[in-house]
XYZ file of C-alpha atoms in Angstrom:
568
model
C 24.379 -22.310 9.724
C 21.557 -20.160 11.034
C 22.347 -21.076 14.640
C 26.020 -20.134 14.267
C 25.121 -16.733 12.848
C 22.745 -16.104 15.735
C 25.417 -17.043 18.310
C 27.725 -14.538 16.644
C 24.990 -11.932 16.874
C 24.775 -12.470 20.650
C 28.485 -11.869 21.087
C 28.688 -8.811 18.817
C 25.447 -7.052 19.795
C 26.273 -5.422 23.140
C 23.057 -3.442 23.368
C 19.779 -2.597 21.681
C 21.347 0.164 19.563
C 24.048 -2.165 18.202
C 21.631 -4.766 16.742
C 21.940 -5.202 12.961
C 18.257 -5.003 12.025
C 18.812 -5.668 8.320
C 20.642 -8.874 9.146
C 17.918 -9.833 11.637
C 15.123 -9.352 9.097
C 17.083 -11.235 6.443
C 17.757 -14.246 8.684
C 14.149 -14.471 9.893
C 12.721 -14.141 6.378
C 15.129 -16.832 5.151
C 13.819 -19.273 7.756
C 10.197 -18.333 7.020
C 10.702 -19.066 3.311
C 12.213 -22.452 4.195
C 9.250 -23.218 6.486
C 6.761 -22.384 3.722
C 8.666 -24.602 1.275
C 8.647 -27.525 3.739
C 4.902 -27.106 4.327
C 4.312 -27.100 0.567
C 6.220 -30.391 0.331
C 4.345 -31.752 3.394
C 7.620 -32.416 5.249
C 6.150 -31.795 8.699
C 9.184 -32.905 10.718
C 11.270 -30.434 8.717
C 8.697 -27.730 9.458
C 8.952 -28.335 13.200
C 12.770 -28.331 13.095
C 12.837 -24.998 11.246
C 10.280 -23.524 13.649
C 12.520 -24.594 16.526
C 15.481 -22.822 14.930
C 13.480 -19.648 14.386
C 11.987 -19.463 17.888
C 15.467 -19.951 19.418
C 17.070 -17.361 17.138
C 18.525 -14.242 18.720
C 17.509 -12.227 15.655
C 13.895 -13.430 15.826
C 13.695 -12.544 19.527
C 14.968 -9.025 18.794
C 12.366 -8.538 16.063
C 9.611 -9.866 18.347
C 10.500 -7.380 21.099
C 10.719 -4.555 18.554
C 7.253 -5.481 17.276
C 5.545 -5.261 20.667
C 7.359 -2.047 21.631
C 6.513 -0.150 18.428
C 2.929 -1.190 17.603
C -0.270 0.579 18.646
C -0.485 -1.267 21.966
C 3.034 -0.375 23.105
C 1.701 1.899 25.884
C -0.973 -0.523 27.122
C 0.280 -2.598 30.085
C -0.875 -6.021 31.257
C -1.633 -7.000 34.856
C 1.951 -6.216 35.916
C 1.702 -2.595 34.726
C 5.040 -2.859 32.874
C 5.624 -0.881 29.659
C 8.996 -1.017 27.918
C 10.267 2.424 26.904
C 14.018 2.303 27.489
C 16.312 0.475 25.092
C 18.082 -1.200 28.004
C 14.770 -2.738 29.128
C 14.099 -4.062 25.617
C 17.529 -5.685 25.375
C 17.143 -7.227 28.821
C 13.841 -8.780 27.730
C 15.573 -10.355 24.720
C 18.234 -11.853 26.973
C 15.614 -13.214 29.416
C 13.597 -15.048 26.732
C 14.240 -18.692 27.621
C 11.804 -21.496 26.757
C 12.555 -23.636 29.828
C 11.908 -20.856 32.332
C 9.044 -19.144 30.479
C 5.767 -18.922 32.402
C 2.979 -16.629 31.124
C 0.965 -14.381 33.416
C -2.863 -14.101 33.364
C -4.455 -11.648 30.959
C -5.929 -8.312 31.979
C -9.588 -8.462 30.926
C -11.254 -5.247 29.733
C -14.475 -4.638 27.806
C -14.659 -2.378 24.765
C -17.988 -1.033 23.433
C -19.499 -2.324 20.168
C -21.678 -0.393 17.733
C -24.827 -2.284 18.853
C -24.441 -1.077 22.447
C -22.936 -4.334 23.761
C -19.327 -4.867 24.798
C -16.561 -7.160 23.529
C -14.163 -8.786 26.028
C -10.493 -8.135 25.329
C -7.596 -9.917 27.002
C -4.356 -7.931 27.287
C -1.173 -9.986 27.908
C 1.866 -8.565 29.656
C 4.716 -7.296 27.462
C 6.822 -10.438 27.958
C 3.950 -12.693 26.811
C 3.317 -10.441 23.814
C 6.963 -10.796 22.810
C 6.695 -14.599 23.036
C 3.519 -14.552 20.939
C 5.202 -12.353 18.325
C 8.181 -14.736 18.286
C 6.093 -17.857 17.703
C 3.839 -15.932 15.335
C 6.849 -15.450 13.045
C 7.230 -19.242 12.881
C 3.505 -19.966 12.525
C 2.650 -17.354 9.868
C 4.352 -19.093 6.879
C 2.552 -22.322 7.829
C -0.799 -20.528 8.025
C -0.248 -18.744 4.709
C 0.694 -21.929 2.870
C -2.326 -23.968 4.027
C -4.821 -21.066 4.120
C -8.066 -20.935 2.148
C -7.713 -19.098 -1.153
C -10.619 -16.777 -0.439
C -9.806 -15.884 3.165
C -8.735 -12.233 3.566
C -8.757 -11.200 7.229
C -5.517 -10.727 9.222
C -3.295 -11.927 6.380
C -0.300 -10.132 4.789
C -0.811 -8.565 1.357
C -4.618 -8.998 1.650
C -7.254 -6.440 2.566
C -10.967 -5.754 2.835
C -10.868 -4.432 -0.735
C -9.849 -7.903 -1.930
C -12.793 -9.438 -0.052
C -15.240 -6.950 -1.597
C -13.813 -7.626 -5.054
C -14.284 -11.364 -4.441
C -17.963 -10.745 -3.660
C -18.286 -8.690 -6.843
C -16.768 -11.468 -8.960
C -19.182 -14.012 -7.399
C -22.386 -12.030 -7.841
C -21.978 -9.395 -10.594
C -23.082 -11.374 -13.666
C -26.768 -11.760 -14.456
C -26.553 -15.578 -14.251
C -24.699 -15.579 -10.898
C -26.541 -16.868 -7.782
C -29.013 -14.453 -6.250
C -29.105 -15.677 -2.642
C -26.523 -15.102 0.107
C -25.950 -16.769 3.457
C -24.501 -14.154 5.817
C -22.496 -16.122 8.368
C -21.386 -14.934 11.779
C -19.700 -17.106 14.408
C -20.878 -16.686 17.980
C -17.953 -15.615 20.157
C -15.363 -17.035 17.775
C -12.226 -16.147 19.751
C -13.744 -17.187 23.096
C -15.048 -20.619 22.123
C -12.437 -22.324 19.907
C -11.767 -25.817 21.216
C -8.414 -26.117 22.979
C -8.296 -29.816 22.118
C -8.744 -29.074 18.396
C -5.981 -26.452 18.416
C -3.574 -28.721 20.270
C -4.203 -31.448 17.678
C -4.025 -29.356 14.496
C -1.944 -26.191 15.033
C 1.658 -26.825 13.954
C 3.641 -24.960 16.593
C 5.390 -25.559 19.921
C 2.603 -27.407 21.788
C 4.139 -26.771 25.209
C 4.085 -22.992 24.706
C 0.646 -23.074 23.050
C -0.876 -24.971 25.978
C 0.507 -22.405 28.419
C -1.174 -19.567 26.499
C -4.497 -21.354 26.206
C -4.693 -22.250 29.919
C -3.270 -19.000 31.324
C -6.624 -17.530 32.489
C -7.465 -13.856 33.044
C -7.910 -11.325 35.818
C -11.020 -9.156 36.087
C -11.781 -6.848 39.027
C -9.064 -8.511 41.085
C -10.456 -12.033 40.604
C -8.826 -14.872 38.624
C -10.848 -16.821 36.032
C -9.499 -19.963 34.297
C -9.862 -20.426 30.530
C -11.179 -23.772 29.279
C -11.835 -22.718 25.669
C -10.922 -20.020 23.195
C -7.880 -17.940 22.432
C -7.589 -14.430 23.961
C -8.929 -11.692 21.693
C -6.150 -9.163 22.079
C -3.150 -11.491 21.827
C -0.805 -11.018 18.868
C -1.068 -14.639 17.766
C -4.855 -14.963 18.200
C -5.827 -13.814 14.660
C -3.444 -16.374 13.158
C -4.860 -19.138 15.385
C -8.447 -18.242 14.464
C -7.599 -18.273 10.749
C -6.019 -21.726 11.060
C -9.119 -22.925 12.903
C -11.478 -21.757 10.151
C -9.275 -22.852 7.246
C -10.774 -25.874 5.522
C -14.235 -24.371 5.154
C -13.530 -23.644 1.499
C -12.287 -27.172 0.761
C -15.346 -28.641 2.488
C -17.789 -26.579 0.430
C -15.769 -27.396 -2.670
C -16.158 -31.119 -2.062
C -19.864 -30.860 -1.365
C -20.980 -28.198 -3.829
C -18.049 -27.137 -6.042
C -17.702 -23.804 -4.253
C -14.348 -22.331 -5.295
C -14.229 -23.486 -8.903
C -14.726 -21.105 -11.810
C -17.447 -21.676 -14.371
C -15.113 -20.760 -17.238
C -11.721 -22.227 -18.083
C -10.402 -25.771 -18.020
C -12.823 -27.340 -15.570
C -14.064 -30.942 -15.752
C -17.566 -31.166 -17.146
C -19.097 -32.720 -14.022
C -17.514 -30.106 -11.745
C -18.692 -27.333 -14.075
C -22.260 -28.622 -13.991
C -22.074 -28.838 -10.192
C -21.115 -25.152 -9.923
C -23.810 -24.108 -12.391
C -26.388 -26.045 -10.414
C -25.494 -24.817 -6.911
C -23.611 -21.520 -7.346
C -22.017 -22.040 -3.908
C -19.031 -19.716 -3.434
C -17.318 -18.528 -0.273
C -15.746 -15.258 0.848
C -14.376 -15.019 4.403
C -12.871 -12.142 6.360
C -11.748 -13.288 9.829
C -14.877 -14.791 11.461
C -17.364 -13.099 9.110
C -18.192 -14.832 5.841
C -20.772 -15.043 3.073
C -21.781 -18.028 0.948
C -23.718 -17.571 -2.289
C -26.305 -20.037 -3.600
C -28.938 -20.411 -6.298
C -31.845 -20.774 -3.850
C -32.867 -20.148 -0.282
C -33.650 -23.832 0.226
C -30.158 -24.872 -0.884
C -28.475 -22.533 1.608
C -30.870 -23.323 4.451
C -31.228 -27.100 4.086
C -27.837 -28.150 2.672
C -25.122 -25.513 3.061
C -25.964 -24.324 6.583
C -25.999 -27.851 8.145
C -22.595 -28.571 6.558
C -21.179 -25.362 8.040
C -22.716 -26.073 11.459
C -21.059 -29.498 11.559
C -17.746 -27.922 10.520
C -18.036 -25.380 13.359
C -19.080 -27.964 15.917
C -15.883 -29.959 15.405
C -13.933 -26.830 16.402
C -16.098 -25.959 19.404
C -17.875 -23.151 17.544
C -21.441 -22.397 16.497
C -23.158 -20.003 14.146
C -24.919 -17.023 15.715
C -28.640 -17.521 15.150
C -29.303 -13.771 15.368
C -26.679 -12.632 12.861
C -26.645 -15.621 10.476
C -29.352 -15.071 7.895
C -30.217 -15.827 4.281
C -30.817 -12.762 2.124
C -31.853 -12.280 -1.504
C -29.425 -10.115 -3.447
C -32.194 -7.822 -4.693
C -32.711 -6.688 -1.072
C -28.988 -6.353 -0.411
C -26.730 -6.980 2.576
C -23.925 -5.212 4.453
C -20.394 -6.603 4.595
C -17.223 -4.863 5.802
C -18.835 -1.426 5.733
C -20.220 -1.831 2.191
C -23.769 -2.452 0.977
C -24.036 -5.075 -1.770
C -27.225 -5.148 -3.812
C -28.288 -6.372 -7.248
C -30.825 -4.224 -9.123
C -33.106 -5.771 -11.718
C -33.106 -4.055 -15.105
C -35.086 -4.513 -18.285
C -34.760 -7.536 -20.579
C -34.204 -9.822 -17.548
C -30.796 -8.290 -16.908
C -29.445 -7.049 -13.597
C -26.680 -4.821 -12.249
C -24.742 -5.247 -9.032
C -23.806 -2.069 -7.147
C -21.577 -1.964 -4.073
C -21.826 1.277 -2.096
C -20.794 2.470 1.372
C -23.383 1.140 3.823
C -25.777 3.537 5.512
C -24.512 2.444 8.926
C -20.905 3.169 7.946
C -21.817 6.647 6.674
C -23.862 7.464 9.783
C -21.111 6.290 12.151
C -18.491 8.315 10.275
C -20.568 11.506 10.184
C -21.541 11.064 13.833
C -17.874 10.809 14.825
C -16.929 13.869 12.736
C -19.747 15.939 14.260
C -18.720 14.962 17.792
C -15.149 16.002 17.039
C -16.273 19.344 15.630
C -18.257 20.055 18.798
C -15.234 19.215 20.951
C -13.113 21.606 18.841
C -15.471 24.558 19.435
C -12.635 26.838 20.571
C -9.822 25.470 18.406
C -8.092 27.506 15.737
C -9.333 26.853 12.226
C -5.989 25.501 11.023
C -5.945 23.009 13.928
C -9.487 21.873 13.094
C -8.437 21.265 9.480
C -5.295 19.400 10.557
C -7.381 17.172 12.860
C -10.138 16.375 10.340
C -8.112 15.914 7.149
C -6.508 12.509 7.897
C -9.834 11.134 9.165
C -11.772 12.204 6.056
C -8.995 11.060 3.718
C -8.743 7.658 5.410
C -12.496 7.001 5.253
C -12.711 8.115 1.620
C -9.722 5.957 0.635
C -11.377 2.937 2.236
C -14.445 3.391 -0.005
C -12.614 4.473 -3.163
C -12.912 1.060 -4.839
C -16.727 0.883 -4.906
C -19.596 2.989 -6.314
C -19.129 5.816 -3.828
C -18.803 9.114 -5.707
C -22.335 10.259 -4.893
C -22.022 9.201 -1.252
C -18.685 11.003 -0.892
C -20.240 14.200 -2.271
C -23.091 13.930 0.238
C -20.585 13.407 3.045
C -18.682 16.543 1.957
C -21.888 18.572 2.033
C -22.905 17.369 5.515
C -19.427 18.040 6.919
C -19.594 21.525 5.365
C -22.954 22.120 7.126
C -21.449 21.022 10.464
C -18.507 23.407 9.983
C -20.812 26.273 9.034
C -22.663 25.769 12.325
C -19.298 25.615 14.101
C -18.388 29.000 12.625
C -21.773 30.561 13.440
C -21.554 29.470 17.089
C -18.183 31.209 17.350
C -19.598 34.488 16.012
C -23.305 34.718 16.947
C -23.428 38.479 16.233
C -21.874 38.337 12.754
C -23.683 37.982 9.448
C -23.380 35.238 6.858
C -21.162 37.251 4.508
C -18.664 38.092 7.231
C -18.470 34.435 8.366
C -18.114 33.273 4.762
C -15.238 35.685 4.080
C -13.415 34.672 7.269
C -13.696 30.877 7.110
C -14.695 29.970 3.544
C -13.022 31.023 0.303
C -12.718 29.898 -3.333
C -10.120 27.134 -3.748
C -9.521 25.223 -7.003
C -12.965 25.779 -8.438
C -14.779 25.182 -5.138
C -16.462 28.458 -4.223
C -16.762 28.092 -0.459
C -14.033 25.765 0.778
C -13.287 25.638 4.510
C -9.753 27.054 4.444
C -7.396 29.542 6.074
C -3.891 30.991 5.773
C -1.237 30.002 8.306
C 1.411 32.295 9.752
C 3.859 31.271 7.012
C 1.259 32.385 4.416
C 0.573 28.773 3.450
C -3.035 28.028 2.511
C -4.556 24.990 4.247
C -7.882 23.570 3.078
C -10.234 20.933 4.398
C -9.863 17.742 2.388
C -12.882 16.896 0.247
C -13.802 13.214 0.191
C -15.238 13.534 -3.314
C -11.805 14.535 -4.662
C -10.662 10.903 -4.263
C -10.754 9.198 -7.691
C -12.792 5.995 -7.870
C -10.414 3.181 -8.901
C -11.266 -0.489 -9.326
C -9.210 -2.636 -6.940
C -7.409 -5.576 -8.600
C -8.257 -8.703 -6.623
C -5.226 -10.567 -5.336
C -4.485 -13.901 -6.960
C -6.174 -16.516 -4.702
C -3.252 -18.940 -4.488
C -0.561 -16.284 -3.954
C 1.759 -16.784 -0.970
C 4.100 -13.978 0.211
C 6.629 -16.586 1.437
C 6.807 -18.525 -1.848
C 9.608 -17.505 -4.290
C 7.435 -18.685 -7.207
C 5.062 -15.782 -6.531
C 7.704 -13.062 -6.150
C 7.281 -11.796 -9.729
C 3.533 -11.480 -9.177
C 3.984 -9.350 -6.055
C 6.429 -7.092 -7.923
C 3.920 -6.620 -10.742
C 1.228 -5.872 -8.174
C 3.447 -3.273 -6.488
C 4.151 -1.693 -9.882
C 0.458 -1.284 -10.657
C -0.132 0.145 -7.182
C 2.611 2.751 -7.692
C 1.191 3.729 -11.078
C -2.163 4.617 -9.478
C -1.029 6.799 -6.552
C 0.488 10.284 -6.609
C 3.378 9.339 -4.300
C 3.945 6.153 -6.304
C 4.171 8.044 -9.593
C 6.767 10.332 -8.016
C 8.772 7.242 -6.990
C 8.619 5.884 -10.550
C 9.645 9.260 -11.932
C 12.649 9.394 -9.575
C 13.711 5.888 -10.616
C 13.344 6.822 -14.296
C 15.547 9.886 -13.723
C 18.204 7.967 -11.776
C 18.411 5.379 -14.573
C 18.592 8.164 -17.185
C 15.478 6.795 -18.834
C 17.030 3.409 -19.686
C 16.208 -0.166 -18.730
C 19.228 -1.755 -16.967
C 18.350 -5.200 -18.352
C 18.304 -4.452 -22.099
C 19.763 -0.913 -22.262
C 16.830 0.416 -24.314
C 14.892 3.581 -23.472
C 11.985 3.428 -21.031
C 8.784 5.353 -21.884
C 8.860 8.915 -20.562
C 5.066 9.258 -20.340
C 2.351 6.972 -19.035
C 3.309 3.766 -17.186
C 7.102 4.008 -17.060
C 7.838 0.337 -16.413
C 7.707 -2.443 -13.866
C 9.421 -2.652 -10.487
C 12.173 -5.147 -9.653
C 13.720 -5.524 -6.187
C 17.536 -5.339 -6.188
C 17.668 -7.287 -2.940
C 14.818 -9.790 -3.027
C 11.706 -9.117 -0.964
C 12.168 -12.644 0.409
C 15.616 -11.590 1.655
C 14.120 -8.675 3.594
C 14.565 -6.205 0.720
C 12.601 -2.982 1.239
C 10.294 -1.300 -1.258
C 12.228 1.985 -1.237
C 13.904 3.878 -4.036
C 17.377 2.558 -3.099
C 16.296 -1.080 -3.516
C 14.229 -0.808 -6.717
C 14.960 -0.654 -10.429
C 12.639 0.026 -13.327
C 12.372 -2.459 -16.199
C 10.339 -2.945 -19.353
C 7.373 -5.272 -18.880
C 8.924 -7.754 -21.303
C 12.333 -7.577 -19.568
C 10.653 -8.156 -16.206
C 8.839 -11.273 -17.419
C 11.789 -12.590 -19.445
C 14.203 -11.983 -16.575
C 12.180 -14.176 -14.221
C 12.065 -16.890 -16.866
C 15.833 -16.889 -17.424
C 17.148 -15.447 -14.141
C 18.050 -11.788 -13.633
C 21.590 -10.559 -14.327
C 21.352 -7.056 -12.877
């Protein structure tokens, strides 16, 4: 049925502008849901058949080309120098995508600087190869999500660094939680993954995968073959690396009881094993931490198990970056500093704050930008800095960061004061203060100005971001599983309740529904949390989270509707 629809799409779509994108997204999502279901049932031949259908689908090819021509790397060419900008070129690429004639070109190798002064190699495929990777990534992603580790958070849909930090908090916050941490780092993860292991274990088109792995790269006009690794820079590489590292959690669970909870319905022996070892894992891409009750346990038992696990995949732990740290000294992870402080009466308190390195890098970047903007208009300086400050503050809004955000505001204010003084070396402090700084919303000397349309623009203050605890995503949740759809709707509802734009969306829905629940006909609350979101067209049928595809229900109606089946 899917193939016949796709053949019809070829005959009706006469150009890029005539493609029915809603239909394309719906057909691809439908196949992805079926793939996830087959993986869950361990019907591997069915999985491969559905992947074949998806990778030969006209709709999937269109979405793959749209992905590579609209993402951040759309203007970065490969070795052929080709960048697709015209719609006719995009449609021609879709028509040329044929498995039998496909032959990838070598990668363009560049080196990007790291914070420690070293460089990281990056391989840039040509646009055609990126489209093929995006196409097969659509078929591989539901497989990866279904078999993924519960506590893996990097490069996965619906998961973020905030979830990883919340996982660390839940593992280490209580006074009886383990007080030692193994900070793991894999040496050249993307460059050293065994090709043989991937060919044996990755469930995808092996012929296409082998072509990508053996394609080689060009650097300074010279060709270099690739005998190991997956190119860091390819669209499918993060998914391949996640599949390679999946299984670490199950291994630790078998050996030490890593992912089990101490409370709840847990067998007595397993519960005692967790209490004895305290081994728990949190992984983000190729960076991970493992907790333990003692340094000896992590060094003599956990680390050798992990080294053997890595060795089977052609990887090894970095001896410089892999270290065992007591929690009372603290460690940095994903830009946050995690440390447990000892209190009286043998109690302790875990605090997670923005790391010193993250703060210094952010302030250094802001100061460099301010120096570059020495001759810019004040309103342009504000427009340039506001999204950067807001983005950094939002990243750290889920931890203990209020004091740090206030310090950052003060240091940015000092940098802007110096910027203003350099512009007017012969003017006094009062004159400069009146020109560039004025009282705004209780802040006496805010960096602000009035535009030509008499609109007041003000520099965003990082400390104005409210500190909100991030709800950790349910470990077993799968965005391609219909059984978890209600959970993702509840999660979206709570997210909308906490943001200003989200509350406006809820208010608009409440107004459109005249304050009534469409399921039971009773009134919805007019103040506070107004209700819970329900997709009209299912998210798993490519339904969008916009006001035209959402309705507002009572919490009880939402839960009862999923139990009985919605009749909207």
